[in-house]
Amino acid sequence: MQGKVLFFAQMREQMGAASAAWDLPEGSRVRDLLASLEASHPGIGPLRPHLAVAMNGELVRADTMLAAGAELALLPPVSGG
Amino acid sequence: MQGKVLFFAQMREQMGAASAAWDLPEGSRVRDLLASLEASHPGIGPLRPHLAVAMNGELVRADTMLAAGAELALLPPVSGG
Amino acid sequence: MAELTLAAIDQAALQARAIRADCGAVIVFLGTTRDHHDGRRVLQLAYEAYESMALEALARLEREACERFEVSHCEVTHRLGEVPPTEASVVVVVSAAHRGAAYEASRWVMDELKARVPIWKRERFEDGNSQWVDGTPLR
Amino acid sequence: MAELTLAAIDQAALQARAIRADCGAVIVFLGTTRDHHDGRRVLQLAYEAYESMALEALARLEREACERFEVSHCEVTHRLGEVPPTEASVVVVVSAAHRGAAYEASRWVMDELKARVPIWKRERFEDGNSQWVDGTPLR
């Protein structure tokens, strides 16, 4: 099961990229994606508790199941205005 | 003892003028001026309880003594904005 | 600086003076002429003032706004004479480091202006009649 | 209509759309860039957004403002990219028949915007450093 994940702000800088592909087994959840990213990029550890996650433009919880082809987005605390 | 009195809005229309001279005995108070105006222009009677009065640009009470040469102003309820 | 004007209010100039590098929030309030009142069509509003006293009262509101709230700048211009529908009869510009104080100050200025400034509004209706708008006792 | 723009925000166009003959009050909020933060001199702010989601969130704020408050019109534009000091990073325009609702709606939109719209602000300081501004968890 594959899809795309977008990184913003500090998260983008820690990942060194604005996006990446994800490839995880059927039945994976949002938290599995986060764990796999942290495994390859331990630097995101401190940010992880503060991230919001969107799937296809809607906020989702850590236990939400990933959908095949979904666009995920990892969103640090926001500071617009 | 003489001075000038200004009329605004409904008061100006009732008086048929934007201003008038006043001429009252020493020791006269604001209420004496109002009474003398009402004597000559009974039409202002209904307005009188709602008027504010300024003397030389400061709000004054009905029992304030008139000052020689003062500019009085009779001010209906305001509606700026 | 408080101003009364017979011409259209120069909002751009007011706003340019309010924007400062140490302020994060600017609030511009425009009071505009409505085309209806109590179900009757209003063609035009006209304002008159006891000008010297009204100017002093507006200047006092500007000063008090800066004393009462954490705002850096407050300026009020009121138009006099005829004001066609959709044009501004009053503009209040407030700037502050933080927006909360700016909202509070702007609102306070408008509330106080309605009771503390000797200005009167007359509505002219489509049917040819006109009337002074019910007001608030000056304080 | 909610908008994100890399160019200077067109306040005049926003305001022209907000002024209506049935509205007596228009409030324009401008969030402007401050030149200091925690005692350090800020040379420039830069904003980035998750654009599709941010636009949808701004549009939802506009709609909710009209549902929650007695306002006729609410429009928000947020700038992205570099914003020099004193220029507006965000403009909110609200119009209403009466000013109380306009003040409340404008303030509500700004409060909600800070927590509900995926936009991030980075400050660049005189000393060459830059940092992401401490934010609010998105909700």
Tab-separated table of C-alpha atoms in Angstrom:
chain	number	residue	atom	x	y	z
A	1	MET	CA	0.000	0.000	0.000
A	2	GLN	CA	1.542	3.255	-1.102
A	3	GLY	CA	0.982	6.980	-0.952
A	4	LYS	CA	2.628	10.334	-0.486
A	5	VAL	CA	3.445	12.305	2.632
A	6	LEU	CA	4.064	16.059	2.803
A	7	PHE	CA	6.299	17.805	5.338
A	8	PHE	CA	5.952	21.425	6.448
A	9	ALA	CA	8.026	23.973	8.356
A	10	GLN	CA	10.349	22.393	10.951
A	11	MET	CA	9.245	18.965	9.795
A	12	ARG	CA	10.309	19.730	6.240
A	13	GLU	CA	13.683	20.915	7.463
A	14	GLN	CA	14.217	17.834	9.652
A	15	MET	CA	13.278	15.532	6.788
A	16	GLY	CA	15.373	17.462	4.290
A	17	ALA	CA	12.521	17.289	1.770
A	18	ALA	CA	9.034	18.684	1.194
A	19	SER	CA	7.537	15.254	0.531
A	20	ALA	CA	8.266	11.532	0.338
A	21	ALA	CA	6.569	8.356	-0.789
A	22	TRP	CA	5.313	5.896	1.820
A	23	ASP	CA	4.968	2.144	1.367
A	24	LEU	CA	3.443	0.218	4.251
A	25	PRO	CA	1.528	-3.064	4.719
A	26	GLU	CA	-2.280	-3.183	4.407
A	27	GLY	CA	-3.884	-2.257	7.739
A	28	SER	CA	-1.188	0.248	8.719
A	29	ARG	CA	-2.230	3.252	10.736
A	30	VAL	CA	-1.076	6.841	10.955
A	31	ARG	CA	1.149	6.003	13.922
A	32	ASP	CA	2.911	3.326	11.878
A	33	LEU	CA	3.813	5.907	9.260
A	34	LEU	CA	5.163	8.222	11.959
A	35	ALA	CA	7.179	5.393	13.496
A	36	SER	CA	8.703	4.435	10.162
A	37	LEU	CA	9.680	8.057	9.487
A	38	GLU	CA	11.215	8.401	12.937
A	39	ALA	CA	13.167	5.181	12.417
A	40	SER	CA	14.877	6.668	9.361
A	41	HIS	CA	15.031	10.257	10.730
A	42	PRO	CA	15.491	10.133	14.523
A	43	GLY	CA	15.762	13.958	14.519
A	44	ILE	CA	11.984	14.252	14.251
A	45	GLY	CA	11.507	12.590	17.657
A	46	PRO	CA	11.123	15.809	19.667
A	47	LEU	CA	8.616	17.198	17.127
A	48	ARG	CA	6.474	14.076	16.958
A	49	PRO	CA	4.262	14.680	20.019
A	50	HIS	CA	3.370	18.129	18.647
A	51	LEU	CA	2.450	17.094	15.113
A	52	ALA	CA	-1.029	17.135	13.658
A	53	VAL	CA	-1.624	14.765	10.776
A	54	ALA	CA	-3.951	15.279	7.819
A	55	MET	CA	-5.014	12.592	5.350
A	56	ASN	CA	-6.408	13.915	2.072
A	57	GLY	CA	-6.845	17.326	3.672
A	58	GLU	CA	-8.707	16.225	6.817
A	59	LEU	CA	-7.193	15.967	10.293
A	60	VAL	CA	-6.893	12.342	11.445
A	61	ARG	CA	-5.874	10.584	14.656
A	62	ALA	CA	-2.815	8.419	15.256
A	63	ASP	CA	-4.958	5.262	15.119
A	64	THR	CA	-6.677	6.115	11.816
A	65	MET	CA	-6.093	3.482	9.132
A	66	LEU	CA	-4.095	4.645	6.143
A	67	ALA	CA	-5.926	4.565	2.803
A	68	ALA	CA	-4.143	3.360	-0.308
A	69	GLY	CA	-2.971	6.306	-2.390
A	70	ALA	CA	-3.688	8.816	0.361
A	71	GLU	CA	-1.843	12.117	0.663
A	72	LEU	CA	-0.713	12.483	4.261
A	73	ALA	CA	0.618	15.743	5.680
A	74	LEU	CA	2.631	16.227	8.874
A	75	LEU	CA	1.801	19.573	10.395
A	76	PRO	CA	3.803	21.192	13.224
A	77	PRO	CA	2.049	23.712	15.495
A	78	VAL	CA	0.755	26.525	13.284
A	79	SER	CA	1.600	30.234	13.455
A	80	GLY	CA	-0.397	32.036	10.784
A	81	GLY	CA	-1.720	35.535	11.217
B	1	MET	CA	-24.630	90.983	30.802
B	2	GLN	CA	-24.494	89.757	27.226
B	3	GLY	CA	-23.271	86.858	25.168
B	4	LYS	CA	-24.041	84.568	22.284
B	5	VAL	CA	-25.967	81.306	22.127
B	6	LEU	CA	-25.667	78.655	19.401
B	7	PHE	CA	-28.444	76.288	18.313
B	8	PHE	CA	-27.938	72.891	16.674
B	9	ALA	CA	-30.038	70.312	14.834
B	10	GLN	CA	-33.721	70.300	15.949
B	11	MET	CA	-32.992	73.245	18.223
B	12	ARG	CA	-31.695	75.303	15.313
B	13	GLU	CA	-34.807	74.483	13.299
B	14	GLN	CA	-37.148	75.355	16.166
B	15	MET	CA	-35.370	78.655	16.748
B	16	GLY	CA	-35.209	79.436	13.023
B	17	ALA	CA	-31.586	80.524	13.412
B	18	ALA	CA	-28.158	79.061	14.107
B	19	SER	CA	-27.405	81.581	16.849
B	20	ALA	CA	-28.747	84.530	18.820
B	21	ALA	CA	-27.511	87.155	21.265
B	22	TRP	CA	-28.502	86.849	24.930
B	23	ASP	CA	-28.859	89.738	27.365
B	24	LEU	CA	-29.671	88.834	30.955
B	25	PRO	CA	-29.159	90.419	34.410
B	26	GLU	CA	-25.977	89.762	36.418
B	27	GLY	CA	-26.311	86.534	38.383
B	28	SER	CA	-28.418	84.769	35.771
B	29	ARG	CA	-27.990	81.030	35.403
B	30	VAL	CA	-28.201	78.616	32.497
B	31	ARG	CA	-31.820	77.802	33.345
B	32	ASP	CA	-32.729	81.484	33.102
B	33	LEU	CA	-31.401	81.588	29.560
B	34	LEU	CA	-33.419	78.470	28.684
B	35	ALA	CA	-36.543	79.972	30.234
B	36	SER	CA	-36.154	83.216	28.324
B	37	LEU	CA	-35.719	81.337	25.058
B	38	GLU	CA	-38.760	79.195	25.752
B	39	ALA	CA	-40.805	82.296	26.538
B	40	SER	CA	-40.136	83.652	23.054
B	41	HIS	CA	-40.177	80.252	21.307
B	42	PRO	CA	-42.650	77.941	23.070
B	43	GLY	CA	-41.976	75.285	20.400
B	44	ILE	CA	-38.729	74.326	22.131
B	45	GLY	CA	-40.609	73.153	25.228
B	46	PRO	CA	-40.638	69.438	24.347
B	47	LEU	CA	-36.911	69.530	23.504
B	48	ARG	CA	-35.840	71.339	26.663
B	49	PRO	CA	-35.605	68.334	29.044
B	50	HIS	CA	-33.338	66.577	26.547
B	51	LEU	CA	-30.908	69.418	25.907
B	52	ALA	CA	-27.319	69.504	27.045
B	53	VAL	CA	-25.809	72.942	27.451
B	54	ALA	CA	-22.200	73.964	26.871
B	55	MET	CA	-20.610	77.237	27.973
B	56	ASN	CA	-17.379	78.110	26.169
B	57	GLY	CA	-17.113	74.538	24.967
B	58	GLU	CA	-17.607	72.779	28.334
B	59	LEU	CA	-20.790	71.065	29.451
B	60	VAL	CA	-22.521	72.944	32.284
B	61	ARG	CA	-25.509	72.347	34.544
B	62	ALA	CA	-28.790	74.244	34.612
B	63	ASP	CA	-27.740	76.059	37.796
B	64	THR	CA	-24.356	77.194	36.460
B	65	MET	CA	-23.970	80.993	36.522
B	66	LEU	CA	-23.638	82.623	33.120
B	67	ALA	CA	-20.357	84.428	32.462
B	68	ALA	CA	-20.362	87.765	30.680
B	69	GLY	CA	-19.453	87.323	27.017
B	70	ALA	CA	-19.835	83.547	27.182
B	71	GLU	CA	-20.702	81.442	24.151
B	72	LEU	CA	-23.502	79.094	25.125
B	73	ALA	CA	-24.567	76.151	22.971
B	74	LEU	CA	-27.824	74.194	23.182
B	75	LEU	CA	-27.209	70.593	22.215
B	76	PRO	CA	-29.977	68.069	21.491
B	77	PRO	CA	-29.249	64.354	21.934
B	78	VAL	CA	-26.316	63.494	19.664
B	79	SER	CA	-26.216	60.953	16.828
B	80	GLY	CA	-22.719	60.964	15.368
B	81	GLY	CA	-21.070	57.853	14.006
C	1	MET	CA	-5.074	63.903	14.884
C	2	ALA	CA	-8.832	64.200	15.199
C	3	GLU	CA	-10.449	65.680	12.123
C	4	LEU	CA	-13.817	66.824	10.793
C	5	THR	CA	-14.115	66.986	7.031
C	6	LEU	CA	-16.703	67.888	4.425
C	7	ALA	CA	-14.911	65.771	1.813
C	8	ALA	CA	-14.670	61.988	1.574
C	9	ILE	CA	-12.530	60.635	4.422
C	10	ASP	CA	-8.954	59.920	3.375
C	11	GLN	CA	-8.680	56.416	4.763
C	12	ALA	CA	-5.364	55.704	3.064
C	13	ALA	CA	-3.665	58.615	4.811
C	14	LEU	CA	-5.154	57.639	8.188
C	15	GLN	CA	-3.987	54.093	7.743
C	16	ALA	CA	-0.504	55.045	6.583
C	17	ARG	CA	-0.009	57.007	9.797
C	18	ALA	CA	-1.238	54.062	11.902
C	19	ILE	CA	1.013	51.352	10.483
C	20	ARG	CA	4.146	51.209	12.578
C	21	ALA	CA	7.001	48.754	12.687
C	22	ASP	CA	6.399	48.072	16.396
C	23	CYS	CA	2.706	47.219	15.927
C	24	GLY	CA	1.341	43.861	14.871
C	25	ALA	CA	-2.319	44.806	14.567
C	26	VAL	CA	-4.176	47.622	12.846
C	27	ILE	CA	-7.956	47.881	13.011
C	28	VAL	CA	-9.871	50.188	10.707
C	29	PHE	CA	-13.517	50.795	11.575
C	30	LEU	CA	-15.704	52.388	8.912
C	31	GLY	CA	-19.163	53.583	9.777
C	32	THR	CA	-21.021	53.624	6.480
C	33	THR	CA	-24.383	55.013	5.489
C	34	ARG	CA	-27.178	52.468	5.286
C	35	ASP	CA	-29.845	52.745	2.622
C	36	HIS	CA	-32.734	51.744	4.908
C	37	HIS	CA	-33.968	52.761	8.346
C	38	ASP	CA	-37.089	51.291	9.921
C	39	GLY	CA	-38.172	50.001	6.525
C	40	ARG	CA	-37.917	53.347	4.735
C	41	ARG	CA	-35.441	53.985	1.959
C	42	VAL	CA	-32.752	56.495	2.939
C	43	LEU	CA	-31.385	58.562	0.057
C	44	GLN	CA	-28.846	60.538	1.972
C	45	LEU	CA	-27.492	61.284	5.411
C	46	ALA	CA	-26.264	64.694	6.436
C	47	TYR	CA	-24.235	65.466	9.540
C	48	GLU	CA	-23.743	68.691	11.410
C	49	ALA	CA	-21.521	69.401	14.401
C	50	TYR	CA	-20.657	71.954	17.022
C	51	GLU	CA	-17.295	71.839	15.372
C	52	SER	CA	-14.915	73.277	17.957
C	53	MET	CA	-16.356	71.162	20.754
C	54	ALA	CA	-16.675	68.038	18.578
C	55	LEU	CA	-13.029	68.259	17.528
C	56	GLU	CA	-11.931	68.611	21.130
C	57	ALA	CA	-14.113	65.646	22.131
C	58	LEU	CA	-12.664	63.468	19.346
C	59	ALA	CA	-9.123	64.438	20.341
C	60	ARG	CA	-9.915	63.500	23.933
C	61	LEU	CA	-11.209	60.090	22.807
C	62	GLU	CA	-7.956	59.490	20.931
C	63	ARG	CA	-5.886	60.331	23.997
C	64	GLU	CA	-8.055	58.314	26.372
C	65	ALA	CA	-7.957	55.273	24.085
C	66	CYS	CA	-4.146	55.290	24.303
C	67	GLU	CA	-4.279	55.668	28.093
C	68	ARG	CA	-6.943	53.016	28.756
C	69	PHE	CA	-5.739	50.337	26.343
C	70	GLU	CA	-2.331	49.092	25.245
C	71	VAL	CA	-2.508	50.829	21.895
C	72	SER	CA	0.157	52.923	20.201
C	73	HIS	CA	-1.979	55.042	17.948
C	74	CYS	CA	-5.614	56.032	17.624
C	75	GLU	CA	-7.063	58.455	15.126
C	76	VAL	CA	-10.655	59.408	14.320
C	77	THR	CA	-12.072	61.341	11.384
C	78	HIS	CA	-15.771	62.223	11.133
C	79	ARG	CA	-17.362	63.491	7.965
C	80	LEU	CA	-19.860	66.387	7.979
C	81	GLY	CA	-22.398	67.536	5.421
C	82	GLU	CA	-24.013	65.112	3.007
C	83	VAL	CA	-22.811	61.511	2.915
C	84	PRO	CA	-24.196	59.284	0.141
C	85	PRO	CA	-25.007	55.623	0.875
C	86	THR	CA	-21.981	53.288	1.174
C	87	GLU	CA	-19.581	56.154	1.890
C	88	ALA	CA	-17.972	56.387	5.329
C	89	SER	CA	-19.288	58.912	7.833
C	90	VAL	CA	-16.648	57.986	10.400
C	91	VAL	CA	-13.320	56.156	10.310
C	92	VAL	CA	-11.428	55.024	13.423
C	93	VAL	CA	-7.917	53.605	13.033
C	94	VAL	CA	-6.141	51.936	15.955
C	95	SER	CA	-2.772	50.198	16.003
C	96	ALA	CA	-1.299	48.092	18.771
C	97	ALA	CA	1.376	45.514	19.412
C	98	HIS	CA	-1.347	42.916	20.057
C	99	ARG	CA	-4.759	42.623	18.507
C	100	GLY	CA	-6.855	42.212	21.664
C	101	ALA	CA	-6.135	45.764	22.815
C	102	ALA	CA	-6.723	47.095	19.315
C	103	TYR	CA	-10.211	45.530	19.109
C	104	GLU	CA	-11.150	46.777	22.570
C	105	ALA	CA	-9.922	50.301	21.953
C	106	SER	CA	-11.636	50.608	18.577
C	107	ARG	CA	-14.936	49.440	19.996
C	108	TRP	CA	-14.628	51.693	23.037
C	109	VAL	CA	-13.955	54.749	20.836
C	110	MET	CA	-17.081	54.102	18.767
C	111	ASP	CA	-19.249	53.510	21.864
C	112	GLU	CA	-17.999	56.713	23.484
C	113	LEU	CA	-18.193	58.739	20.290
C	114	LYS	CA	-21.931	58.091	20.133
C	115	ALA	CA	-22.449	59.764	23.521
C	116	ARG	CA	-19.649	62.283	23.878
C	117	VAL	CA	-19.321	64.144	20.579
C	118	PRO	CA	-21.759	66.908	19.546
C	119	ILE	CA	-22.604	65.667	16.059
C	120	TRP	CA	-26.116	65.207	14.657
C	121	LYS	CA	-27.347	63.031	11.809
C	122	ARG	CA	-30.305	63.820	9.586
C	123	GLU	CA	-31.841	61.224	7.289
C	124	ARG	CA	-33.473	62.204	4.011
C	125	PHE	CA	-35.984	59.643	2.743
C	126	GLU	CA	-37.146	58.718	-0.726
C	127	ASP	CA	-40.592	60.152	0.051
C	128	GLY	CA	-39.080	63.620	0.453
C	129	ASN	CA	-39.286	63.729	4.235
C	130	SER	CA	-36.295	64.035	6.469
C	131	GLN	CA	-35.725	63.670	10.192
C	132	TRP	CA	-33.071	63.975	12.855
C	133	VAL	CA	-32.039	60.543	14.040
C	134	ASP	CA	-32.974	59.756	17.644
C	135	GLY	CA	-29.902	60.497	19.673
C	136	THR	CA	-28.174	59.974	22.997
C	137	PRO	CA	-27.985	62.710	25.643
C	138	LEU	CA	-24.559	64.318	25.375
C	139	ARG	CA	-22.256	63.582	28.307
D	1	MET	CA	-13.585	34.463	-1.113
D	2	ALA	CA	-10.667	33.133	0.921
D	3	GLU	CA	-7.335	33.731	-0.747
D	4	LEU	CA	-3.630	32.983	-0.337
D	5	THR	CA	-1.291	35.286	-2.200
D	6	LEU	CA	2.428	35.755	-2.717
D	7	ALA	CA	1.921	39.412	-3.628
D	8	ALA	CA	0.932	42.332	-1.384
D	9	ILE	CA	-2.667	41.909	-0.203
D	10	ASP	CA	-5.139	43.976	-2.240
D	11	GLN	CA	-6.959	45.607	0.657
D	12	ALA	CA	-8.863	48.031	-1.562
D	13	ALA	CA	-10.482	45.214	-3.528
D	14	LEU	CA	-11.371	43.311	-0.340
D	15	GLN	CA	-12.914	46.410	1.140
D	16	ALA	CA	-14.838	47.337	-1.989
D	17	ARG	CA	-16.533	43.935	-1.919
D	18	ALA	CA	-17.402	44.339	1.773
D	19	ILE	CA	-19.085	47.743	1.616
D	20	ARG	CA	-22.782	47.220	1.070
D	21	ALA	CA	-25.714	49.572	1.204
D	22	ASP	CA	-27.434	47.471	3.889
D	23	CYS	CA	-24.420	47.490	6.221
D	24	GLY	CA	-23.537	50.245	8.659
D	25	ALA	CA	-20.213	48.884	9.864
D	26	VAL	CA	-17.120	47.576	8.135
D	27	ILE	CA	-14.108	46.377	10.123
D	28	VAL	CA	-10.770	45.808	8.462
D	29	PHE	CA	-8.174	43.931	10.495
D	30	LEU	CA	-4.581	44.046	9.277
D	31	GLY	CA	-1.977	41.798	10.848
D	32	THR	CA	1.323	43.510	10.140
D	33	THR	CA	4.884	42.388	10.559
D	34	ARG	CA	6.626	43.668	13.673
D	35	ASP	CA	10.287	44.580	13.582
D	36	HIS	CA	11.101	43.103	17.015
D	37	HIS	CA	10.446	39.821	18.783
D	38	ASP	CA	11.731	39.087	22.294
D	39	GLY	CA	14.129	41.993	21.984
D	40	ARG	CA	15.718	40.856	18.720
D	41	ARG	CA	15.404	42.826	15.521
D	42	VAL	CA	13.341	41.039	12.876
D	43	LEU	CA	14.324	41.800	9.288
D	44	GLN	CA	11.712	39.730	7.567
D	45	LEU	CA	8.948	37.235	8.081
D	46	ALA	CA	8.225	34.437	5.688
D	47	TYR	CA	5.088	32.300	5.645
D	48	GLU	CA	4.464	28.877	4.210
D	49	ALA	CA	1.210	26.939	4.049
D	50	TYR	CA	-0.283	23.585	3.235
D	51	GLU	CA	-2.119	25.546	0.611
D	52	SER	CA	-5.097	23.393	-0.313
D	53	MET	CA	-5.972	22.703	3.315
D	54	ALA	CA	-5.294	26.292	4.415
D	55	LEU	CA	-7.590	27.698	1.738
D	56	GLU	CA	-10.349	25.317	2.740
D	57	ALA	CA	-9.869	26.252	6.420
D	58	LEU	CA	-10.040	29.988	5.628
D	59	ALA	CA	-13.184	29.492	3.553
D	60	ARG	CA	-14.746	27.577	6.454
D	61	LEU	CA	-13.916	30.445	8.839
D	62	GLU	CA	-15.640	32.892	6.488
D	63	ARG	CA	-18.761	30.754	6.370
D	64	GLU	CA	-18.830	30.088	10.111
D	65	ALA	CA	-18.389	33.793	10.887
D	66	CYS	CA	-21.554	34.551	8.905
D	67	GLU	CA	-23.438	31.735	10.659
D	68	ARG	CA	-22.311	32.547	14.218
D	69	PHE	CA	-22.603	36.333	14.086
D	70	GLU	CA	-25.021	38.767	12.494
D	71	VAL	CA	-22.627	39.709	9.728
D	72	SER	CA	-23.327	39.983	6.014
D	73	HIS	CA	-19.876	39.465	4.622
D	74	CYS	CA	-16.544	38.093	5.803
D	75	GLU	CA	-13.439	37.698	3.715
D	76	VAL	CA	-9.878	36.679	4.646
D	77	THR	CA	-6.672	36.904	2.638
D	78	HIS	CA	-3.358	35.566	3.959
D	79	ARG	CA	-0.052	36.372	2.366
D	80	LEU	CA	2.640	33.728	1.829
D	81	GLY	CA	6.363	34.015	1.156
D	82	GLU	CA	8.403	36.955	2.406
D	83	VAL	CA	6.613	39.849	4.082
D	84	PRO	CA	8.706	42.927	4.896
D	85	PRO	CA	8.058	44.856	8.142
D	86	THR	CA	4.901	47.047	8.179
D	87	GLU	CA	3.271	45.086	5.331
D	88	ALA	CA	0.172	43.031	6.064
D	89	SER	CA	0.481	39.274	6.401
D	90	VAL	CA	-3.274	38.862	6.861
D	91	VAL	CA	-6.341	41.016	6.203
D	92	VAL	CA	-9.836	40.208	7.504
D	93	VAL	CA	-12.778	42.307	6.317
D	94	VAL	CA	-16.209	41.995	7.943
D	95	SER	CA	-19.345	44.004	7.277
D	96	ALA	CA	-22.562	44.022	9.278
D	97	ALA	CA	-25.661	46.071	9.855
D	98	HIS	CA	-24.457	46.838	13.394
D	99	ARG	CA	-20.950	47.245	14.659
D	100	GLY	CA	-21.102	44.931	17.693
D	101	ALA	CA	-21.444	41.823	15.546
D	102	ALA	CA	-18.736	43.061	13.186
D	103	TYR	CA	-16.208	43.476	16.030
D	104	GLU	CA	-17.051	40.074	17.492
D	105	ALA	CA	-16.851	38.265	14.170
D	106	SER	CA	-13.559	39.886	13.175
D	107	ARG	CA	-11.967	38.972	16.495
D	108	TRP	CA	-13.332	35.429	16.373
D	109	VAL	CA	-11.934	34.893	12.874
D	110	MET	CA	-8.462	35.982	13.958
D	111	ASP	CA	-8.551	33.834	17.107
D	112	GLU	CA	-9.659	30.771	15.148
D	113	LEU	CA	-7.270	31.418	12.270
D	114	LYS	CA	-4.333	31.091	14.670
D	115	ALA	CA	-5.381	27.539	15.596
D	116	ARG	CA	-7.200	26.164	12.563
D	117	VAL	CA	-5.211	27.111	9.473
D	118	PRO	CA	-2.031	25.242	8.459
D	119	ILE	CA	0.273	28.230	7.954
D	120	TRP	CA	3.740	28.659	9.479
D	121	LYS	CA	5.752	31.791	10.117
D	122	ARG	CA	9.530	32.009	10.097
D	123	GLU	CA	11.391	35.025	11.460
D	124	ARG	CA	14.727	36.106	10.053
D	125	PHE	CA	16.788	38.176	12.485
D	126	GLU	CA	19.404	40.845	11.960
D	127	ASP	CA	22.081	38.504	13.334
D	128	GLY	CA	21.517	36.134	10.400
D	129	ASN	CA	19.618	33.508	12.383
D	130	SER	CA	16.081	32.516	11.667
D	131	GLN	CA	13.509	30.440	13.483
D	132	TRP	CA	9.989	29.080	13.194
D	133	VAL	CA	7.690	30.992	15.495
D	134	ASP	CA	6.260	28.949	18.378
D	135	GLY	CA	2.875	27.817	17.238
D	136	THR	CA	-0.437	26.384	18.330
D	137	PRO	CA	-1.379	22.719	17.777
D	138	LEU	CA	-3.583	22.585	14.699
D	139	ARG	CA	-7.201	21.698	15.426
